[in-house]
Coordinates of C-alpha atoms in Angstrom, one line a residue:
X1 CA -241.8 -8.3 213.3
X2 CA -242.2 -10.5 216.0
X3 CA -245.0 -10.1 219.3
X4 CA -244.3 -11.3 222.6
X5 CA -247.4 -13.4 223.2
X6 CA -248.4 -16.3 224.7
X7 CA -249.4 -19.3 223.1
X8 CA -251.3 -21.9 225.1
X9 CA -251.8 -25.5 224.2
X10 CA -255.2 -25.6 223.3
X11 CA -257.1 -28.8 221.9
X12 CA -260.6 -28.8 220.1
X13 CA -262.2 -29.9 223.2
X14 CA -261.9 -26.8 225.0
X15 CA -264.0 -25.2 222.0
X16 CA -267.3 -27.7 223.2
X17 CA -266.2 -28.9 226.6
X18 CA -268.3 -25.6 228.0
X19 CA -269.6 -24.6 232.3
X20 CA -272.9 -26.8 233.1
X21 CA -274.7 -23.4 232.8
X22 CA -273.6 -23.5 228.9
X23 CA -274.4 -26.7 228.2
X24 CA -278.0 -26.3 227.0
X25 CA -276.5 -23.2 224.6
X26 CA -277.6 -23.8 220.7
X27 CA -274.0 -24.6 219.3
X28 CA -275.1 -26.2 215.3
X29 CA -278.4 -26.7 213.4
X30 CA -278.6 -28.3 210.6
X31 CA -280.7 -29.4 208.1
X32 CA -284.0 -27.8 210.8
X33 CA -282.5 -29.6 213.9
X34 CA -280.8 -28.0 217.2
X35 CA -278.1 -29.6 218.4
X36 CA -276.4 -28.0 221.9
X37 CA -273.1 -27.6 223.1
X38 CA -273.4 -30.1 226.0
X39 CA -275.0 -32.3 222.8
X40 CA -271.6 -32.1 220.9
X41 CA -269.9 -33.5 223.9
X42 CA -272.0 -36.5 224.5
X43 CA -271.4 -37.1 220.9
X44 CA -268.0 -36.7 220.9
X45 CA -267.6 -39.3 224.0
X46 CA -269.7 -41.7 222.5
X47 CA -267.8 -41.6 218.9
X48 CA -264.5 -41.7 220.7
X49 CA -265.2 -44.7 222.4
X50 CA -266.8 -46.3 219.5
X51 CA -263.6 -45.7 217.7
X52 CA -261.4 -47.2 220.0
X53 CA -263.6 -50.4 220.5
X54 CA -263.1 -50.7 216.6
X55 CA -259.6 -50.4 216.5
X56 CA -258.3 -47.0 216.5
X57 CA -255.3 -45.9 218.5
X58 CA -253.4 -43.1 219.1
X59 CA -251.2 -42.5 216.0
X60 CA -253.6 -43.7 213.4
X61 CA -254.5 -41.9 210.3
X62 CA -258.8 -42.0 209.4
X63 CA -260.3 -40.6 206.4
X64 CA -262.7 -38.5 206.7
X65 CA -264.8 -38.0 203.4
X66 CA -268.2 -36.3 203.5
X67 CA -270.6 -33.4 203.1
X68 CA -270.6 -30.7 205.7
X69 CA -272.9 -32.1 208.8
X70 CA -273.2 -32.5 212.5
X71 CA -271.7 -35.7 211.9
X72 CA -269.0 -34.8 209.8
X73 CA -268.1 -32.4 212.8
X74 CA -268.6 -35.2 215.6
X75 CA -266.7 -37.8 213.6
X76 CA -263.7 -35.1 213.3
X77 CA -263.8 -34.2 216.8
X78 CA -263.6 -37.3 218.4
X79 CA -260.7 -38.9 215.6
X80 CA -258.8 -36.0 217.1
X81 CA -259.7 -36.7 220.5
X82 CA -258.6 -40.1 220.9
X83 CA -255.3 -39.1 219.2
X84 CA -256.0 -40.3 215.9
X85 CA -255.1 -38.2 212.8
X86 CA -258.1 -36.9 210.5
X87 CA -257.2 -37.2 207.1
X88 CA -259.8 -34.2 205.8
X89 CA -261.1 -35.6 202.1
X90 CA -262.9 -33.4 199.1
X91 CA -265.6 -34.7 199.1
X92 CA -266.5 -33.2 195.3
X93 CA -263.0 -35.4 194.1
X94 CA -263.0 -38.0 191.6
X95 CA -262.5 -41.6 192.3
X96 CA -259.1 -42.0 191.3
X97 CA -258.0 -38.7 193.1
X98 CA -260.0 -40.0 196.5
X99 CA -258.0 -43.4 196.0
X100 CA -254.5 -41.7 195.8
X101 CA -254.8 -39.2 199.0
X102 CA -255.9 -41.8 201.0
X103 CA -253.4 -43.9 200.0
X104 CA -250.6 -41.5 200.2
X105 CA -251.6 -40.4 203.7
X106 CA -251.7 -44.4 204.6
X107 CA -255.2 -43.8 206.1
X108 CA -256.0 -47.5 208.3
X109 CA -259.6 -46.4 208.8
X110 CA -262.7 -44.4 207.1
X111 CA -265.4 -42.7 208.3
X112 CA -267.5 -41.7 205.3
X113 CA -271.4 -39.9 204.4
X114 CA -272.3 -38.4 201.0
X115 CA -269.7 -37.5 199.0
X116 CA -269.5 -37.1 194.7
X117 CA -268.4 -39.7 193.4
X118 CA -270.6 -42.1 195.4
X119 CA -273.8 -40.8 194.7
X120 CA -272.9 -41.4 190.5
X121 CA -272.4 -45.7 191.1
X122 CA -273.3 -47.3 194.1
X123 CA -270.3 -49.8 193.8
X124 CA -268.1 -47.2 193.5
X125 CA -267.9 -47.4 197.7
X126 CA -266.8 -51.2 197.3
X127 CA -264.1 -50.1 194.5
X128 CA -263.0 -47.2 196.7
X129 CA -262.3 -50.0 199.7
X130 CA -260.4 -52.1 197.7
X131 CA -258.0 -49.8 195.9
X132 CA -257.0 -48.0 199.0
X133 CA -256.7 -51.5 201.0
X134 CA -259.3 -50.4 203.8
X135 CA -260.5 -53.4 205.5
X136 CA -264.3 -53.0 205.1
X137 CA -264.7 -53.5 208.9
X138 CA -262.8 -50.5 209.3
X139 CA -265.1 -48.4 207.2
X140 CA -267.8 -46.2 209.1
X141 CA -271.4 -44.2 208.1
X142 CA -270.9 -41.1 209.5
X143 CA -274.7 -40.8 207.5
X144 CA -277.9 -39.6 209.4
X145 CA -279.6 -42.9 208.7
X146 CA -277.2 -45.0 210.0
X147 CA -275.9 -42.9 212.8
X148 CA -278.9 -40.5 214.4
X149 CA -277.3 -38.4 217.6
X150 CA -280.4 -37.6 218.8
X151 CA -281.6 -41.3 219.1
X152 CA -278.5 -42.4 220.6
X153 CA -278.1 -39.8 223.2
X154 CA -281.6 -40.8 224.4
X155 CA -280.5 -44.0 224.4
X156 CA -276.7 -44.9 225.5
X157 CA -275.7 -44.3 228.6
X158 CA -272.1 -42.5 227.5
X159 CA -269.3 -42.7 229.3
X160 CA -266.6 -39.5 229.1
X161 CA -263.6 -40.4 227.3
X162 CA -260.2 -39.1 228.6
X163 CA -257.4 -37.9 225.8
X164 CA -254.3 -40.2 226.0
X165 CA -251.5 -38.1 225.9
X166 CA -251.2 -35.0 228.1
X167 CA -252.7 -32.0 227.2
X168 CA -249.5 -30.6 225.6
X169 CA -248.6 -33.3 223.7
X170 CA -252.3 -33.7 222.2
X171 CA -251.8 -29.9 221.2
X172 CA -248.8 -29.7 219.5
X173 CA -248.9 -33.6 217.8
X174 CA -250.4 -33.6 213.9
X175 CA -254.0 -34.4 214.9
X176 CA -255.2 -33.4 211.7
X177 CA -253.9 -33.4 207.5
X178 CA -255.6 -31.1 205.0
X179 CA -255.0 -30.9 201.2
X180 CA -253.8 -27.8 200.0
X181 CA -256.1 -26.5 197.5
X182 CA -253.4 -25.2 195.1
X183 CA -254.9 -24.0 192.1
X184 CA -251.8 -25.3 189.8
X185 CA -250.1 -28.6 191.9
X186 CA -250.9 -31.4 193.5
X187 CA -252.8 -31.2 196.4
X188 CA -250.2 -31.5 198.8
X189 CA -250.9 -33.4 202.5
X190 CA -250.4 -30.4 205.1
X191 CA -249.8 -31.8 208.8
X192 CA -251.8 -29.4 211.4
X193 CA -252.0 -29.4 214.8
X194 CA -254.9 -28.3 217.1
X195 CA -252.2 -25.7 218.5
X196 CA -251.9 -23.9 215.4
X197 CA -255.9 -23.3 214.8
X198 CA -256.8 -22.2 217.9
X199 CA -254.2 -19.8 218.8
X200 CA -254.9 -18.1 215.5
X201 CA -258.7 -18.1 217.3
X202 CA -258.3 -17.2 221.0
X203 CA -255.5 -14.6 220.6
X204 CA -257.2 -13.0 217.1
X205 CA -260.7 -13.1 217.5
X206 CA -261.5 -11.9 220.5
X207 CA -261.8 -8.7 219.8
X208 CA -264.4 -9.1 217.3
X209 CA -266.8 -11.1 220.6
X210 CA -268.7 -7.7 221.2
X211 CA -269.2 -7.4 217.5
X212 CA -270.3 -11.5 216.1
X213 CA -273.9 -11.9 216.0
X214 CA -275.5 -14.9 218.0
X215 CA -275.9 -17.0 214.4
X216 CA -273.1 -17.8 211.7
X217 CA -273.9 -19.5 208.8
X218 CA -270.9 -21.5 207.1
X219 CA -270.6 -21.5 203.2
X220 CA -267.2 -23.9 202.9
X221 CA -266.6 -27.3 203.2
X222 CA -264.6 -27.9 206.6
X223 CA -262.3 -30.2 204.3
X224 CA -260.9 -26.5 203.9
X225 CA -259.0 -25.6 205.7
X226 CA -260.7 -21.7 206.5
X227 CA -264.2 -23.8 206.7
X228 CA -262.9 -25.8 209.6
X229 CA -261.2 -22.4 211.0
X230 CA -264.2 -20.3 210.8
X231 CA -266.9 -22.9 212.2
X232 CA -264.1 -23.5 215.1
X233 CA -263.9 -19.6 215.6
X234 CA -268.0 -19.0 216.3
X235 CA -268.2 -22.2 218.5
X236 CA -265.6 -20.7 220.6
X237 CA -267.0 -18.0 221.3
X238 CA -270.4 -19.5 222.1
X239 CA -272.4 -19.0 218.9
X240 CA -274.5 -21.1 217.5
X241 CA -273.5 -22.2 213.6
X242 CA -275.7 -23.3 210.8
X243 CA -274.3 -25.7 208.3
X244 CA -275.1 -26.4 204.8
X245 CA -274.1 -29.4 202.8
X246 CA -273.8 -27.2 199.7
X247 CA -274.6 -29.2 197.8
X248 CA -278.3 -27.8 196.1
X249 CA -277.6 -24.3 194.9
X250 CA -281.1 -23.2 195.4
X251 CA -281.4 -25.2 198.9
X252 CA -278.1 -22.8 199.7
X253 CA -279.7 -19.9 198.9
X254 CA -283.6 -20.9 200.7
X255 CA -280.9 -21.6 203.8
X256 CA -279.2 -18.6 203.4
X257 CA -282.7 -16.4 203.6
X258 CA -284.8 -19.0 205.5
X259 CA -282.0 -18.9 208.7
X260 CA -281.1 -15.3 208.6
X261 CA -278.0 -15.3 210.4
X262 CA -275.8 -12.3 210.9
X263 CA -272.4 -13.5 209.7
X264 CA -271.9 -15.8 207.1
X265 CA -268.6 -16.9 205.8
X266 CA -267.7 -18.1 202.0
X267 CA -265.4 -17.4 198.6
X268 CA -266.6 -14.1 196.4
X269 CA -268.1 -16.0 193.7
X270 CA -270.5 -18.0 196.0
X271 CA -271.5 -14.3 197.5
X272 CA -272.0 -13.2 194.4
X273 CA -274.4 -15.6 193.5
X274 CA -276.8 -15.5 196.6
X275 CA -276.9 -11.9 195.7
X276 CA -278.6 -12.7 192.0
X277 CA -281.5 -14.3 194.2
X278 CA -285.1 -13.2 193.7
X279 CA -286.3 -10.4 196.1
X280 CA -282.3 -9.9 197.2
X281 CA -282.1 -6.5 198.4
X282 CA -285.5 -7.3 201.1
X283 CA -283.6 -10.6 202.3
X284 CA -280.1 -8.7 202.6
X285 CA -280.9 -5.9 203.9
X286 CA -282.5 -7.4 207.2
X287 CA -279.9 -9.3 208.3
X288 CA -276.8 -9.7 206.7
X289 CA -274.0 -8.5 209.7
X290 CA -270.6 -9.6 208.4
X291 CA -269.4 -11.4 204.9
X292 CA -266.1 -13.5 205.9
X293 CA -264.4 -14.2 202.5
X294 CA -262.1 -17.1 202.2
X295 CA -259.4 -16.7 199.4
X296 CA -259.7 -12.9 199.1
X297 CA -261.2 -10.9 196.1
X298 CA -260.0 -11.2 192.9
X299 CA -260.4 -7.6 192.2
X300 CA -261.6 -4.0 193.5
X301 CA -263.9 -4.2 191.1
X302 CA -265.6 -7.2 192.5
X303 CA -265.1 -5.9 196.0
X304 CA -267.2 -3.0 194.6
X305 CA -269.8 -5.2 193.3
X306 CA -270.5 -6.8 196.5
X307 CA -270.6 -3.8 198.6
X308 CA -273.4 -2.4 196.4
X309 CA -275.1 -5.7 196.8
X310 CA -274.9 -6.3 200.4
X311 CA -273.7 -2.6 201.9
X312 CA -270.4 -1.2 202.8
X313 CA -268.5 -2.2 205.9
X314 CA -270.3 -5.8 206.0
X315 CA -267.0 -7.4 204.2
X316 CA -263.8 -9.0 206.2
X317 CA -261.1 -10.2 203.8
X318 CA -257.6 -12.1 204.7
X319 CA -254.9 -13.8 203.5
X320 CA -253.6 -17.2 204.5
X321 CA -252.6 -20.5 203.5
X322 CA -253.7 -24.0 204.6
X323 CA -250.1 -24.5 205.5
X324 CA -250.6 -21.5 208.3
X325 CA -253.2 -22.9 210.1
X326 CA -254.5 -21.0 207.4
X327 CA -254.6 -17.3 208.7
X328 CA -251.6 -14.9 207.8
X329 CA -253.4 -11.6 208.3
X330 CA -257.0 -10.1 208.4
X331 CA -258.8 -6.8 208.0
X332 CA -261.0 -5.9 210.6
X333 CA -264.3 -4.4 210.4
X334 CA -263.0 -1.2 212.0
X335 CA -260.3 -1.0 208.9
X336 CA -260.4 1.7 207.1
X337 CA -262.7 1.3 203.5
X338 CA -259.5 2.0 201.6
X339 CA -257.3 -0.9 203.4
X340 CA -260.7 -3.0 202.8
X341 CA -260.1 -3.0 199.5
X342 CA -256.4 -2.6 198.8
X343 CA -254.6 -4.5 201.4
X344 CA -255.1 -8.0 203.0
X345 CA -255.0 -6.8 206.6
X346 CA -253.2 -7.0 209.4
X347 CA -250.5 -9.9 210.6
X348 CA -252.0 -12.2 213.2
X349 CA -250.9 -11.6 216.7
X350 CA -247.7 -13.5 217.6
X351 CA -246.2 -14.4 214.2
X352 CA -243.4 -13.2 212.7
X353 CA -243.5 -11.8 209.2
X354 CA -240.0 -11.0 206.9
X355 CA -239.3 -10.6 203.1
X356 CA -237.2 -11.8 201.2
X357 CA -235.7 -10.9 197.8
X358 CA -236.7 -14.0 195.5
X359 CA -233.7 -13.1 192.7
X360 CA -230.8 -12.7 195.4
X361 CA -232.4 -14.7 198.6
X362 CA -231.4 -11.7 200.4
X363 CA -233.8 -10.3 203.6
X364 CA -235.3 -7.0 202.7
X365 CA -236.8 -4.5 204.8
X366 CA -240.0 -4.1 205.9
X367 CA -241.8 -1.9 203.4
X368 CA -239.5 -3.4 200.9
X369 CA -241.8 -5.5 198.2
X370 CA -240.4 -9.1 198.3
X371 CA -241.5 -13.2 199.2
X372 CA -243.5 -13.5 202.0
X373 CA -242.2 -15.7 205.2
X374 CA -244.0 -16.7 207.8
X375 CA -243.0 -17.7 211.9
X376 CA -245.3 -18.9 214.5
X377 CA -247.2 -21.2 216.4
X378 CA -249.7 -21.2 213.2
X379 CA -246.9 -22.5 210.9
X380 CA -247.6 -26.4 209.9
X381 CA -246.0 -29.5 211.1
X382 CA -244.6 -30.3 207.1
X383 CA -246.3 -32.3 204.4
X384 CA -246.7 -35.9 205.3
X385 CA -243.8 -38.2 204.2
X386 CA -242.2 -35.3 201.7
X387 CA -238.1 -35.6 201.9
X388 CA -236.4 -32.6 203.9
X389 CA -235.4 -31.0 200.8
X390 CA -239.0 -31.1 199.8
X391 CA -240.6 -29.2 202.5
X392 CA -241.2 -25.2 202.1
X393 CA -238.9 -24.3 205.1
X394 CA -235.5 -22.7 204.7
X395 CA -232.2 -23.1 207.6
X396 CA -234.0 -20.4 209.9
X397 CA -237.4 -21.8 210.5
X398 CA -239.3 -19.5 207.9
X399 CA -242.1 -20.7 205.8
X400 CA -241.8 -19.6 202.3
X401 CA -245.3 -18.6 201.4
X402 CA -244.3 -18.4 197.2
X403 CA -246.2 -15.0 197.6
X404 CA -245.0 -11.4 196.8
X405 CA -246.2 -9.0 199.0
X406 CA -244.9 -6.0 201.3
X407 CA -246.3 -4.4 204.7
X408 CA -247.4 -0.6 203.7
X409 CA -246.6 2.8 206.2
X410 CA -250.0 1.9 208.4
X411 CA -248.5 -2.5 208.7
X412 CA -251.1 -4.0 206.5
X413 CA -250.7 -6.6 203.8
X414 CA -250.4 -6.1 200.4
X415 CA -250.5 -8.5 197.6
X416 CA -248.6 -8.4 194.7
X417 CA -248.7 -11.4 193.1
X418 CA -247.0 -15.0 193.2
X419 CA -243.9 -16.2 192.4
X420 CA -245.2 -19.3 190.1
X421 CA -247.4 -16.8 188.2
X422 CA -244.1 -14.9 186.7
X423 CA -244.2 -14.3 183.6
X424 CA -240.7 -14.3 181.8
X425 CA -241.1 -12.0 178.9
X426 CA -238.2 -11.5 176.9
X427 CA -236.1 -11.5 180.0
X428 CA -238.6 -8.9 181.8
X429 CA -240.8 -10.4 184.5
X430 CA -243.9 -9.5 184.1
X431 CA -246.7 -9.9 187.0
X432 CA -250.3 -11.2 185.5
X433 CA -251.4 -8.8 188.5
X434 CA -251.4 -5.6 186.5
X435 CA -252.5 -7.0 183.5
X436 CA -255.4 -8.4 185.2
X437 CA -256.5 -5.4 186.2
X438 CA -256.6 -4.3 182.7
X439 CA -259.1 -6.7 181.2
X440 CA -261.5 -6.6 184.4
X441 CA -261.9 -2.5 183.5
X442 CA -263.6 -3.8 180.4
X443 CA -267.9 -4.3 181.0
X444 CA -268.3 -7.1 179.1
X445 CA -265.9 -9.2 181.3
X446 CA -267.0 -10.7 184.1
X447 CA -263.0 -11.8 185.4
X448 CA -260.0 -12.5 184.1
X449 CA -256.7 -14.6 184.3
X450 CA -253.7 -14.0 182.7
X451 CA -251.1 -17.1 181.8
X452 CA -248.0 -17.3 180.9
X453 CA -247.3 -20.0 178.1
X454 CA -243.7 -21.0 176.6
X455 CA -242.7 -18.9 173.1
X456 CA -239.6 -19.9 171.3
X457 CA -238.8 -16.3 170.4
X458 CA -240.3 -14.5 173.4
X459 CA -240.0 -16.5 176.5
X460 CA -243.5 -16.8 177.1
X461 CA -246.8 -16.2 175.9
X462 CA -249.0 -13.6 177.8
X463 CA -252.3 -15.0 177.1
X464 CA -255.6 -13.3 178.6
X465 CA -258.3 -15.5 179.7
X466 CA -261.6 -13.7 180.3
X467 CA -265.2 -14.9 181.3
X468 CA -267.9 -13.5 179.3
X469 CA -270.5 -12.1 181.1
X470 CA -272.9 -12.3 178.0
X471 CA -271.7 -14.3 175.3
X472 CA -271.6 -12.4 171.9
X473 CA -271.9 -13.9 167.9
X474 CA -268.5 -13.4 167.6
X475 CA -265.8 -12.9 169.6
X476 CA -263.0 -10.8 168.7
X477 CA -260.0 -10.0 171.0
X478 CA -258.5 -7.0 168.6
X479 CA -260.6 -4.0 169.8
X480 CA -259.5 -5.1 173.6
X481 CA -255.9 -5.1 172.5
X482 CA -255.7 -2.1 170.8
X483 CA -257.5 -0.6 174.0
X484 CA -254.8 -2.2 176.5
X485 CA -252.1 -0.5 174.3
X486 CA -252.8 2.5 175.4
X487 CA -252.5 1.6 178.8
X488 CA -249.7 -0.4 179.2
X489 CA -246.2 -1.1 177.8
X490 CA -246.0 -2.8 174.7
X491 CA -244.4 -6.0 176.2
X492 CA -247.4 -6.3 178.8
X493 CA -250.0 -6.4 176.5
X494 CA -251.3 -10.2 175.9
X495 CA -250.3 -11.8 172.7
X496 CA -254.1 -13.2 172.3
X497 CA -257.4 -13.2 174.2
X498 CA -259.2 -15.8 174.6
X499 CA -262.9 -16.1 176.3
X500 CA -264.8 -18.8 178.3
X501 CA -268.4 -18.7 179.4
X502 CA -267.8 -20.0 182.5
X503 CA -264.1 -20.1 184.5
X504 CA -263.5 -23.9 186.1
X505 CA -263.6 -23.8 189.6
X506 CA -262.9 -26.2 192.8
X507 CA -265.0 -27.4 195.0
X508 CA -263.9 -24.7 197.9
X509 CA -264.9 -22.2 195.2
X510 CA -261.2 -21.3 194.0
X511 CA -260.5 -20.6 190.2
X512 CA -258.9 -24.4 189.1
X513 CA -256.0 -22.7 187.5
X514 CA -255.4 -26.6 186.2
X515 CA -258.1 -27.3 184.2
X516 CA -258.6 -23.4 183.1
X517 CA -254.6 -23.8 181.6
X518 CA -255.7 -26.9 179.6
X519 CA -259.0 -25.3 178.4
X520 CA -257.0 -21.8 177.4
X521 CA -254.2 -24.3 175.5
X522 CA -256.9 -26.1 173.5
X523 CA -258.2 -22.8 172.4
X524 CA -254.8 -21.6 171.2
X525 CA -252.8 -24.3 170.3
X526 CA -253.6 -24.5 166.4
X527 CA -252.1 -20.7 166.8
X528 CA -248.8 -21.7 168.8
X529 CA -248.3 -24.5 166.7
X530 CA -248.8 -23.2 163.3
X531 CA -246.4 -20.2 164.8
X532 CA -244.2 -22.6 166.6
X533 CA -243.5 -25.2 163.6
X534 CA -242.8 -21.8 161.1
X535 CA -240.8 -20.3 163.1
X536 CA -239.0 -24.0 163.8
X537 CA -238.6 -24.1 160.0
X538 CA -237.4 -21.0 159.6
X539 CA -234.2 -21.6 162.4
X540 CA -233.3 -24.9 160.3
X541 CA -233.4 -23.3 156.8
X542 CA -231.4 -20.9 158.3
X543 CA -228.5 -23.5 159.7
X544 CA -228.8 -25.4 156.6
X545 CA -228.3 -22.0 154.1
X546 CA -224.9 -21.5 156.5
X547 CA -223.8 -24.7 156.5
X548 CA -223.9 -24.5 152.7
X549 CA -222.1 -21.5 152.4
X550 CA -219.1 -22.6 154.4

């Protein structure tokens, strides 16, 4: 399913590079100060310029670690602009982990503000430099005190710096690397260009213009990959965005009510939570246009949820990977309330789409359930320094996405499941999908995730994990078993149930399938390995009795 469009080669510039007339236009406020379109420019020349009389050149890899910020978004900008790659840091990571993806992505320079692991030692900065090897007169404050905007655009007199490569090559060149955000693997190093992002923009999101209110409020860190999109999008199209470090839970939600903004853009659980706020319902109900959720929902029921918290038709939900720039397909505010909450939307404009049968390889029909590839100009440059036979492209150009999905009769998206999250049940494959569904039906659950663990006997474990949303005396998983028996097969129904208060998550708000894996094998493992050793005993007594017998 291919659309003949045309893709342009766009750079970020174009997004704050706006006519005289707009100049003076309100483009970001944060933390209670304005800061205009013509303002982001300025900044951006200044930065640029700054970088190159330090050192950077064209080519270059800069870290970028810190909280969300004008800053943050200036620093990125002009790294990009002098043709520099941005090397887009979690700011919520541990030391180590900071150490090794700035090491992996050979990162020369770093600009750096607030970030985690900082704020707990103040000498963790100096041990940060030297384990990466980071000359320390290539490190940066991208932080308000040392670097104020608004005192040195009254000050400088800032000259306009020119890109220096030609406008196509700046476009289609990696100018910036993201981590994925995979809730089970290594974050992997995801090479993007300016191209990709702001095709997806200008050629999707046009038509929702007439409909975006004049104020967007952004709930994700730009390290992510949909944070940077969405911020990107509303600056495009000449709105003005509020950031939040997110840092302060309750600051988040006195922003959130204090700004009133019409759109606002974040993960379910984080919507969720604004919506347990004192006096909700009078603070929603005034102004709340548009909910943008990044990473989808993990169920109907939660989709239900938030619709009676914040009123139907305010909630626009994708699907997309980092690696695609990260938008595959999205459902419009004019969808249909059953393809709101069922499907993942519609394909981008322009990309290509196929399936493909994960068991045979073979390409399958659309309609046909199967992997989900992806074409385009949105499609990533590769992950930095992986070997060819590493990267997730096959002989014809596809990206495999490790998704299962299919396009229903009206072309929208739906989900199935992932490959990865298979579970091999004596030989049946079994996706945690359904099962899912199953435990979220019961009240006392607040979600669920289903995980597959290795069995001698069976293949694999189906284990339930389920957060609590009031923890009891005594939990007992037997009375939710013998419910799910009646609704589904036998070999479906989890061999135990086990129950957390509280489900680990990332900083981007994402279940950290990870850590949850090693808190759900702690709980069970004096079961599996009473059952594992008895049944281990049981094989060699066997061998031994026919070995005696011969």
């Amino acid at each position: 399913m291919e659309n003949e469009i045309k893709v342009n080669p766009y750079l970020f510039e174009d997004i704050y590079v706006v006519p005289e007339e707009k100049k003076h236009c309100a483009a970001i406020w944060f933390d209670g100060v304005e800061y205009s379109f013509g303002e982001i420019e300025k900044s951006v020349d200044f930065y640029a310029n700054f970088l190159v009389k330090k050192g950077v050149k064209c080519g270059d890899h800069v870290a970028l670690l810190g909280v969300n910020c004008f800053n943050w978004l200036i620093a990125f900008y002009a790294i990009v602009r002098v043709g520099a790659v941005a090397v887009l840091v979690n700011y919520m990571a541990r030391h180590e982990t900071l150490v090794n993806l700035i090491k992996d992505t050979d990162c020369a320079y770093l600009c750096h503000g607030g970030y985690a692991a900082k704020a707990k030692r103040k000498e963790e900065f100096d041990a940060l430099l030297k384990e990466t090897g980071i000359d320390p007169t290539h490190a940066f404050s991208i932080a308000h005190a040392d670097l104020d905007f608004k005192e040195v655009l009254s000050l400088a007199d800032i000259k306009p710096f020119a890109s220096p490569l030609s406008r196509e090559e700046m476009s289609e060149k990696t100018s910036y690397i993201i981590f994925t955000t995979g809730t089970t693997a290594k974050p992997k190093p995801a090479m993007l260009s300016q191209s990709g992002m702001l095709n997806l923009i200008y050629l999707n999101f046009a038509c929702l213009d007439p409909v975006f209110p004049k104020t967007f409020m952004c709930l994700l860190p730009m390290f992510h990959c949909f944070g940077l999109l969405v911020v990107n999008a509303y600056l495009a199209f000449r709105r003005t965005v509020y950031l939040s470090t997110l840092i302060d839970k309750a600051k988040v939600y006195m922003e959130f009510v204090r700004n009133k903004c019409g759109d606002y853009a974040s993960v379910g659980i984080v919507f969720a939570n604004l919506a347990k706020g004192p006096l909700w319902w009078f603070h929603r109900a005034r102004f709340v246009r548009h909910c943008i959720v990044g990473g989808g929902f993990t169920s109907a029921e939660e989709f239900r949820y938030l619709e009676r918290k914040y009123g139907k038709g305010k909630f626009l939900n994708g699907y997309g990977q980092t690696e695609c720039s990260p938008m595959i397909s999205l459902v419009y505010p004019d969808a249909p309330s059953e393809k709101q909450k069922s499907t993942v939307g519609v394909p981008m404009k322009g990309i290509e789409l196929a399936f493909m049968n994960p068991a045979t390889k073979e390409m399958l029909p659309l309609g046909k359930e199967g992997e989900i590839l992806v074409k385009g100009y949105n499609v990533f440059n590769g992950y930095y320094k992986y070997p060819e036979e590493e990267q997730p492209f096959d002989k014809d150009g596809y990206l495999h996405t490790g998704d299962i999905g299919y396009l229903d009769e009206d072309g929208y998206l739906v989900l199935s499941g992932r490959l990865k999250d298979i579970i091999i049940r004596k030989g049946e494959n079994i996706s945690p999908k359904e099962i899912e569904d199953e435990l979220r039906k019961f009240p006392d659950f607040e979600d669920a995730r289903v995980l597959g663990f290795p069995s001698i006997d069976e293949g694999e474990y189906i284990i339930g994990c389920v957060e609590l949303k009031k923890k009891p005396p005594h939990f007992s998983e037997k009375p939710y078993l013998e419910a799910m028996k009646k609704n589904l097969p036998s070999i479906k129904v989890p061999s135990h149930i086990v129950y957390m208060k509280r489900f680990p998550r990332t900083a981007n708000g994402k279940l950290d399938e990870t850590v949850l894996r090693e808190l759900c094998l702690t709980k069970i493992a004096k079961f599996l390995e009473e059952e594992t050793l008895a049944k281990e005993t049981r094989k060699l007594m066997a061998e031994s009795n026919k070995r005696q017998h011969r």
